[in-house]
GROMACS .gro file of C-alpha atoms in nm:
model
  246
    1MET     CA    1   5.591   5.646 -15.290
    2SER     CA    2   5.633   5.272 -15.352
    3LEU     CA    3   5.550   5.115 -15.688
    4LYS     CA    4   5.254   4.937 -15.530
    5ASP     CA    5   5.111   5.265 -15.399
    6GLN     CA    6   5.133   5.420 -15.747
    7ILE     CA    7   4.905   5.155 -15.899
    8ASP     CA    8   4.544   5.251 -15.969
    9LEU     CA    9   4.355   4.958 -15.814
   10GLN     CA   10   4.047   5.050 -16.015
   11ARG     CA   11   4.230   4.984 -16.344
   12LEU     CA   12   4.402   4.654 -16.275
   13PRO     CA   13   4.423   4.393 -16.550
   14ARG     CA   14   4.188   4.110 -16.448
   15HIS     CA   15   4.423   3.852 -16.598
   16VAL     CA   16   4.802   3.863 -16.622
   17ALA     CA   17   4.991   3.595 -16.817
   18VAL     CA   18   5.364   3.540 -16.777
   19ILE     CA   19   5.630   3.366 -16.986
   20MET     CA   20   5.886   3.278 -16.720
   21ASP     CA   21   6.206   3.272 -16.925
   22GLY     CA   22   6.574   3.271 -16.835
   23ASN     CA   23   6.618   3.008 -16.562
   24GLY     CA   24   6.887   2.824 -16.756
   25ARG     CA   25   7.083   3.134 -16.852
   26TRP     CA   26   7.062   3.262 -16.495
   27ALA     CA   27   7.217   2.938 -16.368
   28LYS     CA   28   7.478   2.930 -16.645
   29GLY     CA   29   7.583   3.283 -16.556
   30LYS     CA   30   7.659   3.161 -16.205
   31GLY     CA   31   7.847   2.854 -16.326
   32LYS     CA   32   7.568   2.621 -16.213
   33LEU     CA   33   7.357   2.352 -16.379
   34ARG     CA   34   7.034   2.467 -16.543
   35VAL     CA   35   6.834   2.288 -16.273
   36PHE     CA   36   6.972   2.537 -16.021
   37GLY     CA   37   6.795   2.812 -16.214
   38HIS     CA   38   6.464   2.625 -16.207
   39HIS     CA   39   6.488   2.586 -15.830
   40ASN     CA   40   6.549   2.957 -15.784
   41GLY     CA   41   6.272   3.038 -16.028
   42VAL     CA   42   6.029   2.888 -15.775
   43LEU     CA   43   6.115   3.175 -15.537
   44SER     CA   44   6.008   3.420 -15.805
   45VAL     CA   45   5.680   3.235 -15.857
   46ARG     CA   46   5.605   3.249 -15.486
   47ASP     CA   47   5.675   3.622 -15.461
   48VAL     CA   48   5.484   3.714 -15.777
   49VAL     CA   49   5.181   3.507 -15.677
   50GLU     CA   50   5.173   3.675 -15.336
   51GLY     CA   51   5.219   4.017 -15.493
   52ALA     CA   52   4.939   3.959 -15.744
   53GLY     CA   53   4.708   3.840 -15.467
   54ILE     CA   54   4.781   4.146 -15.252
   55LEU     CA   55   4.693   4.377 -15.542
   56GLY     CA   56   4.369   4.196 -15.619
   57ILE     CA   57   4.462   4.046 -15.956
   58GLN     CA   58   4.195   3.786 -16.030
   59TYR     CA   59   4.380   3.555 -16.270
   60LEU     CA   60   4.751   3.478 -16.311
   61THR     CA   61   4.864   3.225 -16.573
   62LEU     CA   62   5.224   3.104 -16.576
   63TYR     CA   63   5.393   2.930 -16.870
   64THR     CA   64   5.547   2.654 -16.661
   65PHE     CA   65   5.640   2.384 -16.913
   66SER     CA   66   5.572   2.385 -17.287
   67ALA     CA   67   5.495   2.086 -17.506
   68GLU     CA   68   5.826   2.157 -17.679
   69ASN     CA   69   6.014   2.138 -17.348
   70TRP     CA   70   5.978   1.758 -17.355
   71ASN     CA   71   6.258   1.770 -17.615
   72ARG     CA   72   6.508   1.896 -17.357
   73PRO     CA   73   6.767   1.658 -17.205
   74THR     CA   74   6.601   1.382 -17.002
   75PHE     CA   75   6.790   1.480 -16.688
   76GLU     CA   76   6.654   1.834 -16.699
   77VAL     CA   77   6.297   1.723 -16.776
   78ASN     CA   78   6.299   1.473 -16.489
   79ALA     CA   79   6.439   1.736 -16.254
   80ILE     CA   80   6.167   1.984 -16.353
   81MET     CA   81   5.895   1.724 -16.292
   82GLU     CA   82   6.038   1.637 -15.951
   83LEU     CA   83   6.062   2.007 -15.870
   84LEU     CA   84   5.699   2.053 -15.970
   85ILE     CA   85   5.589   1.778 -15.731
   86SER     CA   86   5.796   1.905 -15.440
   87THR     CA   87   5.687   2.265 -15.499
   88ILE     CA   88   5.317   2.172 -15.503
   89ASN     CA   89   5.358   1.982 -15.177
   90LYS     CA   90   5.550   2.268 -15.013
   91GLU     CA   91   5.323   2.547 -15.133
   92ILE     CA   92   4.978   2.393 -15.086
   93ASN     CA   93   4.938   2.529 -14.732
   94LYS     CA   94   5.049   2.876 -14.846
   95LEU     CA   95   4.796   2.864 -15.132
   96MET     CA   96   4.523   2.779 -14.883
   97GLN     CA   97   4.629   3.058 -14.646
   98ASN     CA   98   4.629   3.311 -14.932
   99ASN     CA   99   4.293   3.191 -15.072
  100VAL     CA  100   4.455   3.097 -15.407
  101ARG     CA  101   4.277   2.851 -15.635
  102LEU     CA  102   4.512   2.635 -15.843
  103ASN     CA  103   4.431   2.543 -16.201
  104ALA     CA  104   4.624   2.380 -16.487
  105ILE     CA  105   4.594   2.377 -16.866
  106GLY     CA  106   4.772   2.178 -17.135
  107ASP     CA  107   4.813   1.814 -17.231
  108LEU     CA  108   4.822   1.707 -16.867
  109GLY     CA  109   4.801   1.338 -16.960
  110GLN     CA  110   5.165   1.361 -17.070
  111LEU     CA  111   5.280   1.438 -16.715
  112PRO     CA  112   5.431   1.154 -16.509
  113ALA     CA  113   5.159   0.973 -16.312
  114LYS     CA  114   5.288   1.091 -15.973
  115CYS     CA  115   5.312   1.449 -16.091
  116HIS     CA  116   4.961   1.438 -16.240
  117LYS     CA  117   4.821   1.293 -15.917
  118GLU     CA  118   4.981   1.556 -15.692
  119LEU     CA  119   4.865   1.832 -15.927
  120ASN     CA  120   4.505   1.705 -15.924
  121ASN     CA  121   4.511   1.673 -15.545
  122ALA     CA  122   4.623   2.034 -15.512
  123ILE     CA  123   4.364   2.155 -15.763
  124ASN     CA  124   4.088   1.972 -15.575
  125LYS     CA  125   4.204   2.095 -15.234
  126THR     CA  126   4.221   2.460 -15.342
  127SER     CA  127   3.895   2.449 -15.538
  128VAL     CA  128   3.713   2.596 -15.234
  129ASN     CA  129   3.925   2.913 -15.246
  130THR     CA  130   3.776   3.232 -15.387
  131GLY     CA  131   4.079   3.456 -15.444
  132LEU     CA  132   4.342   3.462 -15.717
  133VAL     CA  133   4.311   3.184 -15.976
  134LEU     CA  134   4.666   3.060 -16.044
  135THR     CA  135   4.683   2.863 -16.368
  136LEU     CA  136   4.991   2.659 -16.459
  137ALA     CA  137   5.037   2.597 -16.831
  138LEU     CA  138   5.194   2.250 -16.834
  139SER     CA  139   5.286   2.044 -17.138
  140TYR     CA  140   5.114   2.333 -17.310
  141SER     CA  141   5.102   2.425 -17.679
  142SER     CA  142   4.868   2.697 -17.800
  143ARG     CA  143   4.853   2.553 -18.151
  144ARG     CA  144   4.753   2.214 -18.011
  145GLU     CA  145   4.494   2.386 -17.793
  146ILE     CA  146   4.339   2.555 -18.097
  147VAL     CA  147   4.339   2.228 -18.294
  148HIS     CA  148   4.181   2.051 -17.994
  149ALA     CA  149   3.903   2.312 -17.982
  150ALA     CA  150   3.843   2.280 -18.358
  151LYS     CA  151   3.822   1.901 -18.333
  152SER     CA  152   3.579   1.923 -18.039
  153LEU     CA  153   3.347   2.146 -18.237
  154ALA     CA  154   3.383   1.930 -18.548
  155VAL     CA  155   3.272   1.623 -18.353
  156LYS     CA  156   2.967   1.811 -18.226
  157VAL     CA  157   2.877   1.911 -18.582
  158GLN     CA  158   2.930   1.553 -18.699
  159ASN     CA  159   2.701   1.426 -18.422
  160GLY     CA  160   2.431   1.675 -18.514
  161GLU     CA  161   2.467   1.870 -18.189
  162LEU     CA  162   2.573   2.186 -18.374
  163LYS     CA  163   2.539   2.349 -18.712
  164PRO     CA  164   2.854   2.503 -18.861
  165GLU     CA  165   2.682   2.842 -18.874
  166ASP     CA  166   2.626   2.823 -18.496
  167ILE     CA  167   2.999   2.843 -18.430
  168ASP     CA  168   3.122   3.189 -18.336
  169GLU     CA  169   3.422   3.331 -18.149
  170THR     CA  170   3.254   3.295 -17.810
  171MET     CA  171   3.176   2.928 -17.866
  172PHE     CA  172   3.528   2.865 -17.993
  173GLU     CA  173   3.677   3.030 -17.683
  174ASP     CA  174   3.459   2.815 -17.460
  175ASN     CA  175   3.620   2.506 -17.615
  176LEU     CA  176   3.976   2.621 -17.545
  177TYR     CA  177   4.158   2.493 -17.235
  178THR     CA  178   4.098   2.837 -17.086
  179GLY     CA  179   3.720   2.824 -17.132
  180GLY     CA  180   3.555   3.024 -16.854
  181ILE     CA  181   3.868   3.233 -16.789
  182PRO     CA  182   3.883   3.591 -16.925
  183ASN     CA  183   4.152   3.661 -17.181
  184PRO     CA  184   4.475   3.819 -17.048
  185GLU     CA  185   4.499   4.196 -17.069
  186LEU     CA  186   4.871   4.190 -16.992
  187LEU     CA  187   5.139   3.944 -17.107
  188ILE     CA  188   5.483   3.966 -16.944
  189ARG     CA  189   5.795   3.795 -17.079
  190THR     CA  190   6.124   3.795 -16.895
  191SER     CA  191   6.487   3.749 -17.014
  192GLY     CA  192   6.493   3.998 -17.301
  193GLU     CA  193   6.343   3.767 -17.562
  194TYR     CA  194   6.074   3.914 -17.789
  195ARG     CA  195   5.871   3.605 -17.875
  196ILE     CA  196   5.534   3.460 -17.777
  197SER     CA  197   5.662   3.100 -17.799
  198ASN     CA  198   5.332   2.929 -17.879
  199TYR     CA  199   5.162   3.066 -17.567
  200LEU     CA  200   4.795   3.165 -17.550
  201LEU     CA  201   4.795   3.274 -17.914
  202TRP     CA  202   4.417   3.312 -17.938
  203GLN     CA  203   4.375   3.459 -17.591
  204ILE     CA  204   4.633   3.740 -17.621
  205ALA     CA  205   4.486   3.890 -17.939
  206TYR     CA  206   4.437   4.222 -17.756
  207ALA     CA  207   4.676   4.183 -17.464
  208GLU     CA  208   4.934   4.448 -17.388
  209LEU     CA  209   5.283   4.299 -17.424
  210TYR     CA  210   5.555   4.382 -17.172
  211PHE     CA  211   5.915   4.264 -17.212
  212THR     CA  212   6.190   4.288 -16.954
  213THR     CA  213   6.556   4.190 -16.971
  214LYS     CA  214   6.542   4.048 -16.618
  215LEU     CA  215   6.590   3.673 -16.602
  216TRP     CA  216   6.304   3.496 -16.430
  217PRO     CA  217   6.491   3.403 -16.106
  218ASP     CA  218   6.556   3.776 -16.052
  219PHE     CA  219   6.192   3.879 -16.115
  220ARG     CA  220   5.994   3.978 -15.806
  221ARG     CA  221   5.664   4.141 -15.715
  222GLU     CA  222   5.815   4.489 -15.762
  223ASP     CA  223   5.884   4.396 -16.123
  224LEU     CA  224   5.522   4.283 -16.159
  225TYR     CA  225   5.410   4.618 -16.018
  226GLU     CA  226   5.635   4.800 -16.266
  227ALA     CA  227   5.476   4.604 -16.553
  228ILE     CA  228   5.126   4.692 -16.429
  229LEU     CA  229   5.217   5.061 -16.402
  230ASP     CA  230   5.341   5.048 -16.761
  231TYR     CA  231   5.014   4.879 -16.860
  232GLN     CA  232   4.812   5.154 -16.695
  233LYS     CA  233   4.990   5.421 -16.900
  234ARG     CA  234   4.874   5.264 -17.226
  235GLU     CA  235   4.559   5.348 -17.418
  236ARG     CA  236   4.357   5.037 -17.503
  237ARG     CA  237   4.155   5.120 -17.814
  238PHE     CA  238   4.050   4.778 -17.953
  239GLY     CA  239   4.045   4.913 -18.307
  240MET     CA  240   3.868   5.238 -18.216
  241THR     CA  241   4.008   5.591 -18.211
  242SER     CA  242   4.136   5.774 -17.904
  243GLU     CA  243   3.834   6.002 -17.916
  244GLN     CA  244   3.599   5.704 -17.900
  245VAL     CA  245   3.755   5.546 -17.592
  246ASN     CA  246   3.813   5.868 -17.396
   0.00000   0.00000   0.00000
C-alpha cells in the first residue's frame, strides 16, 4: 500500500506549514553555487503543492524568504528575487489548473517593485480559485508580525475604537498577517535543523513539529505524506488528559 493510501483523509491537518531549509547545502554538496539549490528547490515546491492539493489539504504555508535573508550576499538575494518572478510566471497556469489560490504574508513592501507587481498579479488572478490556499511567507519575520499586530491594536485603542479590555486572543490573531487563516496543525522543517527560525511563532503554539534530515531539494510529496502519517499517529491533547480526548 502506498503512503498516500495509508493516510486517513478524515483526519488531515487543515493547515500545513513548511520551513524549506537546505537549498544551499544541497548545492554545495554537489559542488555548485547556492543559487543552483534554490532553482532545484522550486521542483520540490511544485511537487509538494500538487501532493497537498491531491490529498485535500486546505492551507499550505511555505517559508520562502525571511526578513533576515536580506542580509545574505547581494548576488544570492538578487538571484532569489529573479527566481521568484520567473517561477510565478511559469507556475501561474498550473495554479489555475489545480484550483490553487495564491497568498503572501510578510513585509511585502520590501520586495523589488517588479517582484511585488508579479506577485500581486498572480494573487489577483488566482483569487477566484477555491482549492488549496498556498501562502508564501516573504520578507517574513514572526516577531515583526506580532509587533505589527500590537501596534495596530494600540492605534485603535488610542483612537477610541477599542478598549484595552476588549482585546483577547481571537482579536489579536485577526490582526496578524495570517488573519482569517486557521493556525497550522503541522509544521515541517527539512535539513535536520531543530529550530523554528522566527516563523509563525504565535500560530504554531499547538502545532505538531516534524523534522527530517532531507534537504529541501530532495523533499517530495511522498515525504509530505510520511509527515502526515506521523502526525496522524500523535495524540493531540491541548492541555487535557488522554481520557478526555478519547
